[in-house]
JSON list of C-alpha atoms in Angstrom, two decimals:
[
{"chain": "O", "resi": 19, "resn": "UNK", "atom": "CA", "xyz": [-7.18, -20.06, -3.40]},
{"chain": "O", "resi": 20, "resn": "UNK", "atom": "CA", "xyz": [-7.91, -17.01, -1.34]},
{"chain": "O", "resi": 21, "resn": "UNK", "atom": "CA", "xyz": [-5.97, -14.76, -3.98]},
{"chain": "O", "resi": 22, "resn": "UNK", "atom": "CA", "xyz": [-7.66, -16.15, -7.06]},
{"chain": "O", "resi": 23, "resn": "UNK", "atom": "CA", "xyz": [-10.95, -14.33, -6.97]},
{"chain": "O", "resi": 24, "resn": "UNK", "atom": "CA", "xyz": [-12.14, -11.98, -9.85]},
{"chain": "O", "resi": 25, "resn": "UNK", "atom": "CA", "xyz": [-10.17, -9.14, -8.92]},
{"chain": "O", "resi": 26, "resn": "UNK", "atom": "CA", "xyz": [-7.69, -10.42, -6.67]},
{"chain": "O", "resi": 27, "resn": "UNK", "atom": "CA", "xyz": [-7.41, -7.20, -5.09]},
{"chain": "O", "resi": 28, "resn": "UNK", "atom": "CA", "xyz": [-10.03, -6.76, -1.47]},
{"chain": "O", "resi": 29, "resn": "UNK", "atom": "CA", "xyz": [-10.54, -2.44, -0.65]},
{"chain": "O", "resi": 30, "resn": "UNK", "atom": "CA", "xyz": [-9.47, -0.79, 1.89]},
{"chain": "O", "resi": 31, "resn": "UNK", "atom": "CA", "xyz": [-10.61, 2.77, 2.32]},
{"chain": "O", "resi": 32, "resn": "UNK", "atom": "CA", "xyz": [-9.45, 5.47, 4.63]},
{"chain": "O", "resi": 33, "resn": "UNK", "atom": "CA", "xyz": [-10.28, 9.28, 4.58]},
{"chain": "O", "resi": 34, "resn": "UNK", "atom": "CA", "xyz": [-7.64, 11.46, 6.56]},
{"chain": "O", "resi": 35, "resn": "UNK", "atom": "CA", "xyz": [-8.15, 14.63, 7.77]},
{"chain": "O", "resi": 36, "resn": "UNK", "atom": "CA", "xyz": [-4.72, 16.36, 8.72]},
{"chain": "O", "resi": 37, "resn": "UNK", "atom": "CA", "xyz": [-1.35, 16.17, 7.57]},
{"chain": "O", "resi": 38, "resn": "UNK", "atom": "CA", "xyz": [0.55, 13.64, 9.50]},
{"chain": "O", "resi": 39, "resn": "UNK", "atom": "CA", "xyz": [-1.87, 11.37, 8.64]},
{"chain": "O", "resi": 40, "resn": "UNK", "atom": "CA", "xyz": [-1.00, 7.35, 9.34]},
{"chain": "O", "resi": 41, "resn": "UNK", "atom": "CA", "xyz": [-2.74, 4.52, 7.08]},
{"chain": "O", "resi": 42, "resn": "UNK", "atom": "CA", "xyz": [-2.25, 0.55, 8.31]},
{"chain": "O", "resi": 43, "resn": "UNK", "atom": "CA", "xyz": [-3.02, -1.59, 5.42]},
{"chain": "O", "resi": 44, "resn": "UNK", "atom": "CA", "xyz": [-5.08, -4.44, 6.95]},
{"chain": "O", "resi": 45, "resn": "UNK", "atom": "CA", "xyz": [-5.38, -7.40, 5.09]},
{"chain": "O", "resi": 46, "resn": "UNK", "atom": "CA", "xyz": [-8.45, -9.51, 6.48]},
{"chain": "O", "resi": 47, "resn": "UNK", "atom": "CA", "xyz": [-6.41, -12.71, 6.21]},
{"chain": "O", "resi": 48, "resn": "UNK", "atom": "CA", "xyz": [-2.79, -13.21, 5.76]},
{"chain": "O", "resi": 49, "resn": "UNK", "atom": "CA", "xyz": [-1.62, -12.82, 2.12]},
{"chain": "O", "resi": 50, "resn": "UNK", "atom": "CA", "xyz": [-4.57, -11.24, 0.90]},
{"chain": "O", "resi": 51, "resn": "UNK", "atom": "CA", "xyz": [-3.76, -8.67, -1.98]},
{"chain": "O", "resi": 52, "resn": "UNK", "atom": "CA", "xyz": [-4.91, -5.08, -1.21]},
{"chain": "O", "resi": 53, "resn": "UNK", "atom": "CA", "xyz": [-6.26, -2.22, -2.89]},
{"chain": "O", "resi": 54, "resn": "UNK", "atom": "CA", "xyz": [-5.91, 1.13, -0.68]},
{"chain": "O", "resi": 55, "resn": "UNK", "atom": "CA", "xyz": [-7.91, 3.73, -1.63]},
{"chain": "O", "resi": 56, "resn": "UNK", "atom": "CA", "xyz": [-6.63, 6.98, -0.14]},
{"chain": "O", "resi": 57, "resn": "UNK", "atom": "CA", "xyz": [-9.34, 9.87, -0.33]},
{"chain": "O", "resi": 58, "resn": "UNK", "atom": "CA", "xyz": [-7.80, 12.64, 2.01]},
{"chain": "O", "resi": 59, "resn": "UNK", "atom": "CA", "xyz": [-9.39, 15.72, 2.70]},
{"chain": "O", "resi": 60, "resn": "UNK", "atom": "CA", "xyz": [-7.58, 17.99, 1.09]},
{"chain": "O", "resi": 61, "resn": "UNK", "atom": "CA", "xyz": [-3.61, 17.86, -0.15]},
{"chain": "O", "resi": 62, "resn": "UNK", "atom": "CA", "xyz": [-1.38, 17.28, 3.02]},
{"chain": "O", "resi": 63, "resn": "UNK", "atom": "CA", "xyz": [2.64, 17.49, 3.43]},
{"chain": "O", "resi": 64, "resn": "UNK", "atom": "CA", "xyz": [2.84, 14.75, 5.16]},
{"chain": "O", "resi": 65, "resn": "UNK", "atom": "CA", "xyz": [1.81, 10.95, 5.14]},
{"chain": "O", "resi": 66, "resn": "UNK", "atom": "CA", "xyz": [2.60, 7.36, 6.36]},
{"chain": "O", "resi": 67, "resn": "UNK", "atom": "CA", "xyz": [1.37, 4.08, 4.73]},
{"chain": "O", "resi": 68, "resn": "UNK", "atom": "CA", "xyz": [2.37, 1.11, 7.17]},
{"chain": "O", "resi": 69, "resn": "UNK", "atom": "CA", "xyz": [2.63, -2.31, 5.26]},
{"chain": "O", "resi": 70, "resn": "UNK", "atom": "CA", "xyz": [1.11, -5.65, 6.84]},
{"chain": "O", "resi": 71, "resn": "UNK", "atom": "CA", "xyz": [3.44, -7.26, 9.17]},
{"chain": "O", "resi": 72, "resn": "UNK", "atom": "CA", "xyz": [6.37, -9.55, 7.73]},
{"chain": "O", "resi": 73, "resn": "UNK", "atom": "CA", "xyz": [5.23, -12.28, 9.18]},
{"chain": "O", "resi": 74, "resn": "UNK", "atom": "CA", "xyz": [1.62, -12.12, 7.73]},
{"chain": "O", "resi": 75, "resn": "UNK", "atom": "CA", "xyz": [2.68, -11.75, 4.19]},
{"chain": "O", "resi": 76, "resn": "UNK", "atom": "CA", "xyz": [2.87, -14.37, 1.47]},
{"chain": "O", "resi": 77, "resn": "UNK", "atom": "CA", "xyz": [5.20, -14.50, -1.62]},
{"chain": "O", "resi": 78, "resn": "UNK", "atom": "CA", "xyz": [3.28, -12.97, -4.94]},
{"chain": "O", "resi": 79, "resn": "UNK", "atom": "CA", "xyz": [0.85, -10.75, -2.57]},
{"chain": "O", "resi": 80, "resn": "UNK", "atom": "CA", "xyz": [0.24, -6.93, -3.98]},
{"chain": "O", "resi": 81, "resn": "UNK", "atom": "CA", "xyz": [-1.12, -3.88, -2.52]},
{"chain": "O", "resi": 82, "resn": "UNK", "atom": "CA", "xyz": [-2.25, -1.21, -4.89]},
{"chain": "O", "resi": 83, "resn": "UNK", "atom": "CA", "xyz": [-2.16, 2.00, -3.01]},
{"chain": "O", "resi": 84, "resn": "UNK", "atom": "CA", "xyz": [-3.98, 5.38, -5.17]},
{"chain": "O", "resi": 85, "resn": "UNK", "atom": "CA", "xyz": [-4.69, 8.39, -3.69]},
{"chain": "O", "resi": 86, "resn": "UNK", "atom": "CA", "xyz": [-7.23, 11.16, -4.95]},
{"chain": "O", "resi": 87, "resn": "UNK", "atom": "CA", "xyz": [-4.88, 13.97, -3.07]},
{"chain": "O", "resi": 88, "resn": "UNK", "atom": "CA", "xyz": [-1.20, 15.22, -3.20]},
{"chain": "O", "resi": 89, "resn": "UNK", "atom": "CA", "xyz": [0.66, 13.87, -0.19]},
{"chain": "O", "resi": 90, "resn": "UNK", "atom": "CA", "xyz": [4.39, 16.03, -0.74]},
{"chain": "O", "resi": 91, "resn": "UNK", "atom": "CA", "xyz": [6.15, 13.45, 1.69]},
{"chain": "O", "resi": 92, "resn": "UNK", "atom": "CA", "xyz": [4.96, 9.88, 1.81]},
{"chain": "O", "resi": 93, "resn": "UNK", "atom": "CA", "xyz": [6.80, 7.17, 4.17]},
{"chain": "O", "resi": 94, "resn": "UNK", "atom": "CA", "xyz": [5.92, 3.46, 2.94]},
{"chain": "O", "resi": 95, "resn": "UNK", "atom": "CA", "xyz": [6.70, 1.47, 6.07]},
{"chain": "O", "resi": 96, "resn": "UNK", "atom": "CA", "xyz": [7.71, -2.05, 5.86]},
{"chain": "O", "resi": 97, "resn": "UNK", "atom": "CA", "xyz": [7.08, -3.71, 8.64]},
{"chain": "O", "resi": 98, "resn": "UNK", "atom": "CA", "xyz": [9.44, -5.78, 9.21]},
{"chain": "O", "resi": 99, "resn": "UNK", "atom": "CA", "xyz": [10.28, -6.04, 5.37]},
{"chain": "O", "resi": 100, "resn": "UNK", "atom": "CA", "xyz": [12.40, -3.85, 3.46]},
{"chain": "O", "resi": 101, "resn": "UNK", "atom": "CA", "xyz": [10.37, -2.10, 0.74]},
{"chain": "O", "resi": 102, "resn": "UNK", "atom": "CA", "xyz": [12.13, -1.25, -2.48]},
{"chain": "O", "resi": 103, "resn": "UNK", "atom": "CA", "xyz": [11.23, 1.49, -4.54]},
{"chain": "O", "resi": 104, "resn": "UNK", "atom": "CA", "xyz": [8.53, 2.66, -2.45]},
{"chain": "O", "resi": 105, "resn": "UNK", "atom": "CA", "xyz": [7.58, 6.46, -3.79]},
{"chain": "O", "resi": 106, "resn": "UNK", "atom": "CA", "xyz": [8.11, 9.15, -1.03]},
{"chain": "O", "resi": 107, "resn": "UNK", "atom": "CA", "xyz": [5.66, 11.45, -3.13]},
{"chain": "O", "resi": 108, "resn": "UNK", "atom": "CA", "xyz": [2.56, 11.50, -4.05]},
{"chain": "O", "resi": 109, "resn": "UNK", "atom": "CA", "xyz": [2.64, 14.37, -6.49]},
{"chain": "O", "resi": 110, "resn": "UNK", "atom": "CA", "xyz": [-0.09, 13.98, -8.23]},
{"chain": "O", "resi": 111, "resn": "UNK", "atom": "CA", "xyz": [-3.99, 14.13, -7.63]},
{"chain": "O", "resi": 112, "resn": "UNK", "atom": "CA", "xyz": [-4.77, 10.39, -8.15]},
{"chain": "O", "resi": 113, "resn": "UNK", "atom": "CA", "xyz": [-1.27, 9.01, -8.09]},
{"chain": "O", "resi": 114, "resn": "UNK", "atom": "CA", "xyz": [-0.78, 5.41, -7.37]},
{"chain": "O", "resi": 115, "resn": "UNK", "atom": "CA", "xyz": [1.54, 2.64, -7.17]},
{"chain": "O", "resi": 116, "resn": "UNK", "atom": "CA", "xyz": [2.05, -0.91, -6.79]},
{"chain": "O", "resi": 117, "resn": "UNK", "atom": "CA", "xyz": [3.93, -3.30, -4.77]},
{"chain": "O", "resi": 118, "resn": "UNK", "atom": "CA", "xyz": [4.88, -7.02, -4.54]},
{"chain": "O", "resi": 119, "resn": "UNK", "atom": "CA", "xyz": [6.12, -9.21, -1.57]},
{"chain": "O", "resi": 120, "resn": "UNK", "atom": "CA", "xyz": [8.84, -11.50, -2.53]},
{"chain": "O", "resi": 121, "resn": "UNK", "atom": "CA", "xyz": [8.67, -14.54, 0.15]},
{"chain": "O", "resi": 122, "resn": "UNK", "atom": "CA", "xyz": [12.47, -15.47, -0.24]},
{"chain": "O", "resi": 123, "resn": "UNK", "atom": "CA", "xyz": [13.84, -12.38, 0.28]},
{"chain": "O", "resi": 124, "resn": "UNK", "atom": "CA", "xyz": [11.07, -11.24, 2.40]},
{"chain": "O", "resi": 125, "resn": "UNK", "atom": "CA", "xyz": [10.74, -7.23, 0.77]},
{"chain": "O", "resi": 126, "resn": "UNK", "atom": "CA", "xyz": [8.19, -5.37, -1.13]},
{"chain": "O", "resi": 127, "resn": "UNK", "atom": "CA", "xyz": [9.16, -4.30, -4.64]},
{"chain": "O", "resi": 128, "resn": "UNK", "atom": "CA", "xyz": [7.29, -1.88, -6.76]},
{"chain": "O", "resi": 129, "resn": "UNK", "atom": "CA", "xyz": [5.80, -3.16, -9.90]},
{"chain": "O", "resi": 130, "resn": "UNK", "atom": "CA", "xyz": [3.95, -0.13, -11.01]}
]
C-alpha cells in the first residue's frame, strides 16, 4: 500500500561539493520507491551512488536517480544486489536513469 501513492516515487536530495562525492539512497521504509535528485556543485570526475541494502528491498521497487551536473565516472553500488545496466556516466547536465529490483533474482535492472 505504501508504494501506491500519487507519485509513487518519495525525494531524496543531496548537494555534493567535491569530486569523490558518495550518495546513500535512503528509503524511509523498506521498499519504498525513490527519486534522487542529484544537484552537485559544479561537474565532478568522480561519483558513487550506493543502493539500499538487499535485504531492505522489495520486488517492483524503483529509484529514479537525475542529476543537474556531469559526473564523468559514476559507480552504482548494489548493496548486496547485483545491478544490471547501471550507467557509469553521467554525461550529460540533467542525465538520469532508472532502476528496478527484481525480488527473485534479487538485482537492480535499468528500465530507463
Amino acid at each position: 500500500q505504501g508504494l501506491l501513492t500519487s507519485s509513487g516515487l518519495i525525494t531524496q536530495y543531496a548537494a555534493p561539493n567535491a569530486t569523490g562525492f558518495s550518495v546513500t539512497i535512503a528509503p524511509p521504509s523498506n521498499g519504498a520507491s525513490m527519486f534522487l535528485l542529484l544537484t552537485p556543485a559544479a561537474t565532478y570526475a568522480a561519483g558513487t551512488i550506493t543502493l539500499p541494502a538487499q535485504a531492505t528491498c522489495v520486488d517492483g521497487q524503483e529509484l529514479l536517480v537525475t542529476c543537474t551536473q556531469i559526473v564523468t565516472s559514476l559507480t552504482v553500488a548494489g548493496n548486496g544486489s547485483t545491478v544490471n545496466g547501471a550507467p557509469t556516466t553521467l554525461a550529460a547536465a540533467n542525465a538520469f536513469f532508472r532502476l528496478r529490483f527484481d525480488g527473485v533474482l534479487k538485482a537492480w535492472y535499468r528500465v530507463g
